[in-house]
PDB file of C-alpha atoms in Angstrom:
ATOM      1  CA  PHE A   1      22.831 -15.215 -13.865  1.00 70.00           C
ATOM      2  CA  PRO A   2      24.930 -12.726 -11.901  1.00 82.00           C
ATOM      3  CA  SER A   3      26.348 -15.570  -9.760  1.00 88.00           C
ATOM      4  CA  ILE A   4      26.192 -19.364  -9.500  1.00 87.00           C
ATOM      5  CA  GLY A   5      23.994 -19.070  -6.406  1.00 85.00           C
ATOM      6  CA  SER A   6      21.443 -17.017  -8.354  1.00 86.00           C
ATOM      7  CA  ALA A   7      20.307 -20.039 -10.382  1.00 88.00           C
ATOM      8  CA  GLY A   8      17.450 -20.909  -8.029  1.00 83.00           C
ATOM      9  CA  HIS A   9      16.253 -17.310  -7.597  1.00 86.00           C
ATOM     10  CA  ALA A  10      13.114 -17.578  -9.750  1.00 83.00           C
ATOM     11  CA  ALA A  11      11.973 -20.654  -7.814  1.00 85.00           C
ATOM     12  CA  GLY A  12      12.790 -19.047  -4.456  1.00 81.00           C
ATOM     13  CA  GLN A  13      15.499 -21.628  -3.805  1.00 85.00           C
ATOM     14  CA  CYS A  14      18.369 -19.180  -3.327  1.00 85.00           C
ATOM     15  CA  ARG A  15      20.083 -17.573  -0.354  1.00 85.00           C
ATOM     16  CA  PRO A  16      21.071 -13.894  -0.723  1.00 86.00           C
ATOM     17  CA  CYS A  17      24.710 -12.821  -0.653  1.00 86.00           C
ATOM     18  CA  ALA A  18      25.367 -10.423   2.211  1.00 83.00           C
ATOM     19  CA  PHE A  19      28.158  -8.708   0.289  1.00 85.00           C
ATOM     20  CA  ALA A  20      26.614  -8.280  -3.173  1.00 82.00           C
ATOM     21  CA  ARG A  21      25.009  -4.959  -2.180  1.00 79.00           C
ATOM     22  CA  SER A  22      27.976  -3.628  -0.209  1.00 81.00           C
ATOM     23  CA  GLU A  23      30.234  -0.857  -1.492  1.00 84.00           C
ATOM     24  CA  ALA A  24      33.128  -3.236  -2.023  1.00 87.00           C
ATOM     25  CA  GLY A  25      30.907  -5.911  -3.569  1.00 86.00           C
ATOM     26  CA  CYS A  26      31.307  -9.658  -3.309  1.00 90.00           C
ATOM     27  CA  LYS A  27      34.900 -10.818  -3.721  1.00 92.00           C
ATOM     28  CA  PHE A  28      33.751 -14.089  -5.317  1.00 93.00           C
ATOM     29  CA  GLY A  29      31.804 -12.375  -8.109  1.00 89.00           C
ATOM     30  CA  THR A  30      30.093 -14.746 -10.540  1.00 89.00           C
ATOM     31  CA  SER A  31      31.500 -17.810  -8.766  1.00 93.00           C
ATOM     32  CA  CYS A  32      29.702 -16.916  -5.505  1.00 93.00           C
ATOM     33  CA  THR A  33      27.382 -19.653  -4.266  1.00 92.00           C
ATOM     34  CA  PHE A  34      24.917 -17.076  -2.929  1.00 90.00           C
ATOM     35  CA  CYS A  35      22.345 -15.122  -4.941  1.00 88.00           C
ATOM     36  CA  HIS A  36      23.359 -11.738  -6.383  1.00 87.00           C
ATOM     37  CA  VAL A  37      19.965 -10.920  -7.943  1.00 86.00           C
ATOM     38  CA  VAL A  38      18.689  -7.705  -6.371  1.00 76.00           C
ATOM     39  CA  SER A  39      15.150  -8.243  -5.108  1.00 69.00           C
ATOM     40  CA  GLU A  40      13.074  -5.824  -3.117  1.00 58.00           C
ATOM     41  CA  HIS A  41      11.522  -8.616  -1.067  1.00 53.00           C
ATOM     42  CA  LEU A  42      14.891  -9.637   0.357  1.00 54.00           C
ATOM     43  CA  GLY A  43      15.394  -6.378   2.231  1.00 59.00           C
ATOM     44  CA  GLU A  44      18.499  -5.594   4.199  1.00 64.00           C
ATOM     45  CA  ILE A  45      20.675  -8.475   5.353  1.00 67.00           C
ATOM     46  CA  ARG A  46      21.834  -8.128   8.949  1.00 72.00           C
ATOM     47  CA  MET A  47      25.301  -9.367   9.726  1.00 74.00           C
ATOM     48  CA  ARG A  48      25.864 -11.349  12.924  1.00 82.00           C
ATOM     49  CA  PRO A  49      27.295  -9.155  15.709  1.00 87.00           C
ATOM     50  CA  CYS A  50      30.858  -9.909  16.777  1.00 91.00           C
ATOM     51  CA  LYS A  51      31.436 -12.262  19.696  1.00 95.00           C
ATOM     52  CA  GLY A  52      32.196  -9.409  22.097  1.00 94.00           C
ATOM     53  CA  LYS A  53      28.865  -7.718  21.406  1.00 93.00           C
ATOM     54  CA  ARG A  54      26.995 -11.008  21.771  1.00 93.00           C
ATOM     55  CA  GLU A  55      28.698 -11.690  25.122  1.00 96.00           C
ATOM     56  CA  ARG A  56      27.950  -8.154  26.355  1.00 95.00           C
ATOM     57  CA  TYR A  57      24.279  -8.636  25.381  1.00 95.00           C
ATOM     58  CA  LYS A  58      24.069 -11.988  27.206  1.00 96.00           C
ATOM     59  CA  LYS A  59      25.654 -10.505  30.330  1.00 96.00           C
ATOM     60  CA  ALA A  60      23.257  -7.535  30.325  1.00 95.00           C
ATOM     61  CA  LEU A  61      20.274  -9.835  29.719  1.00 95.00           C
ATOM     62  CA  ALA A  62      21.248 -12.067  32.642  1.00 95.00           C
ATOM     63  CA  ALA A  63      21.580  -9.087  34.989  1.00 94.00           C
ATOM     64  CA  ILE A  64      18.251  -7.546  33.990  1.00 92.00           C
ATOM     65  CA  GLU A  65      16.513 -10.927  33.915  1.00 92.00           C
ATOM     66  CA  SER A  66      17.511 -11.585  37.532  1.00 92.00           C
ATOM     67  CA  ARG A  67      15.873  -8.276  38.505  1.00 89.00           C
ATOM     68  CA  VAL A  68      12.708  -9.176  36.562  1.00 87.00           C
ATOM     69  CA  VAL A  69      12.572 -12.600  38.212  1.00 87.00           C
ATOM     70  CA  GLN A  70      12.721 -10.919  41.637  1.00 88.00           C
ATOM     71  CA  ASP A  71      10.045  -8.363  40.692  1.00 86.00           C
ATOM     72  CA  PRO A  72       8.081  -9.111  37.469  1.00 81.00           C
ATOM     73  CA  ARG A  73       6.190  -5.807  37.835  1.00 83.00           C
ATOM     74  CA  LEU A  74       9.348  -3.963  36.696  1.00 83.00           C
ATOM     75  CA  LEU A  75       8.523  -4.941  33.144  1.00 81.00           C
ATOM     76  CA  SER A  76       4.964  -3.616  33.164  1.00 78.00           C
ATOM     77  CA  THR A  77       5.521  -0.468  35.232  1.00 75.00           C
ATOM     78  CA  GLY A  78       8.345   0.867  33.091  1.00 76.00           C
ATOM     79  CA  GLY A  79      10.765   0.797  36.030  1.00 77.00           C
ATOM     80  CA  LEU A  80      13.286  -1.033  33.918  1.00 84.00           C
ATOM     81  CA  SER A  81      16.121   0.747  32.143  1.00 86.00           C
ATOM     82  CA  LEU A  82      18.001  -1.013  29.379  1.00 90.00           C
ATOM     83  CA  PRO A  83      21.711  -0.488  28.682  1.00 92.00           C
ATOM     84  CA  ALA A  84      22.383   2.221  26.080  1.00 93.00           C
ATOM     85  CA  PHE A  85      23.829  -0.230  23.543  1.00 92.00           C
ATOM     86  CA  VAL A  86      20.549  -2.187  23.635  1.00 92.00           C
ATOM     87  CA  ASP A  87      18.240   0.802  23.849  1.00 91.00           C
ATOM     88  CA  ARG A  88      19.596   2.463  20.694  1.00 92.00           C
ATOM     89  CA  ASN A  89      19.387  -0.732  18.599  1.00 90.00           C
ATOM     90  CA  PRO A  90      15.713  -1.458  17.701  1.00 90.00           C
ATOM     91  CA  HIS A  91      16.369  -5.130  16.905  1.00 89.00           C
ATOM     92  CA  ALA A  92      18.306  -5.778  20.129  1.00 91.00           C
ATOM     93  CA  ARG A  93      15.731  -3.833  22.157  1.00 92.00           C
ATOM     94  CA  ALA A  94      12.801  -5.832  20.759  1.00 93.00           C
ATOM     95  CA  ARG A  95      14.649  -9.109  21.279  1.00 93.00           C
ATOM     96  CA  MET A  96      15.607  -8.299  24.867  1.00 93.00           C
ATOM     97  CA  MET A  97      12.092  -7.129  25.760  1.00 91.00           C
ATOM     98  CA  ALA A  98      10.657 -10.372  24.338  1.00 92.00           C
ATOM     99  CA  GLN A  99      13.117 -12.463  26.354  1.00 93.00           C
ATOM    100  CA  LEU A 100      12.347 -10.494  29.513  1.00 90.00           C
ATOM    101  CA  ALA A 101       8.607 -10.928  28.919  1.00 89.00           C
ATOM    102  CA  LEU A 102       9.129 -14.691  28.715  1.00 90.00           C
ATOM    103  CA  ALA A 103      11.095 -14.655  31.976  1.00 87.00           C
ATOM    104  CA  ALA A 104       8.343 -12.631  33.684  1.00 85.00           C
ATOM    105  CA  ALA A 105       5.686 -15.014  32.362  1.00 86.00           C
ATOM    106  CA  ASP A 106       7.650 -18.010  33.678  1.00 84.00           C
ATOM    107  CA  VAL A 107       7.811 -16.403  37.136  1.00 79.00           C
ATOM    108  CA  SER A 108       4.097 -15.596  37.195  1.00 75.00           C
ATOM    109  CA  ARG A 109       3.221 -19.193  36.201  1.00 77.00           C
ATOM    110  CA  ALA A 110       5.322 -20.666  38.986  1.00 65.00           C
TER     111      ALA A 110
END
């Protein structure tokens, strides 16, 4: 096995190493407890955004959510503009739109 964590790969009992595919590679090498077997089904591993980015996202979500709570039609009419850092990131955009849809649904149920 390429690493200790790769032992359960065949049974699907492994967790992929986020650094095995990077340019620098995993610094733990064969002693890494995560799987280093390259599998197409694993896809790209997203790293967690830094705390500053997460806080900026939460702050933007709260501001936009308060507008949606006041007027839920903003979401359906397209009168809502997202911050650039959210708009250019497909994952963040999809996540924020889903959270805003939940907030709008909560308002319409009340």
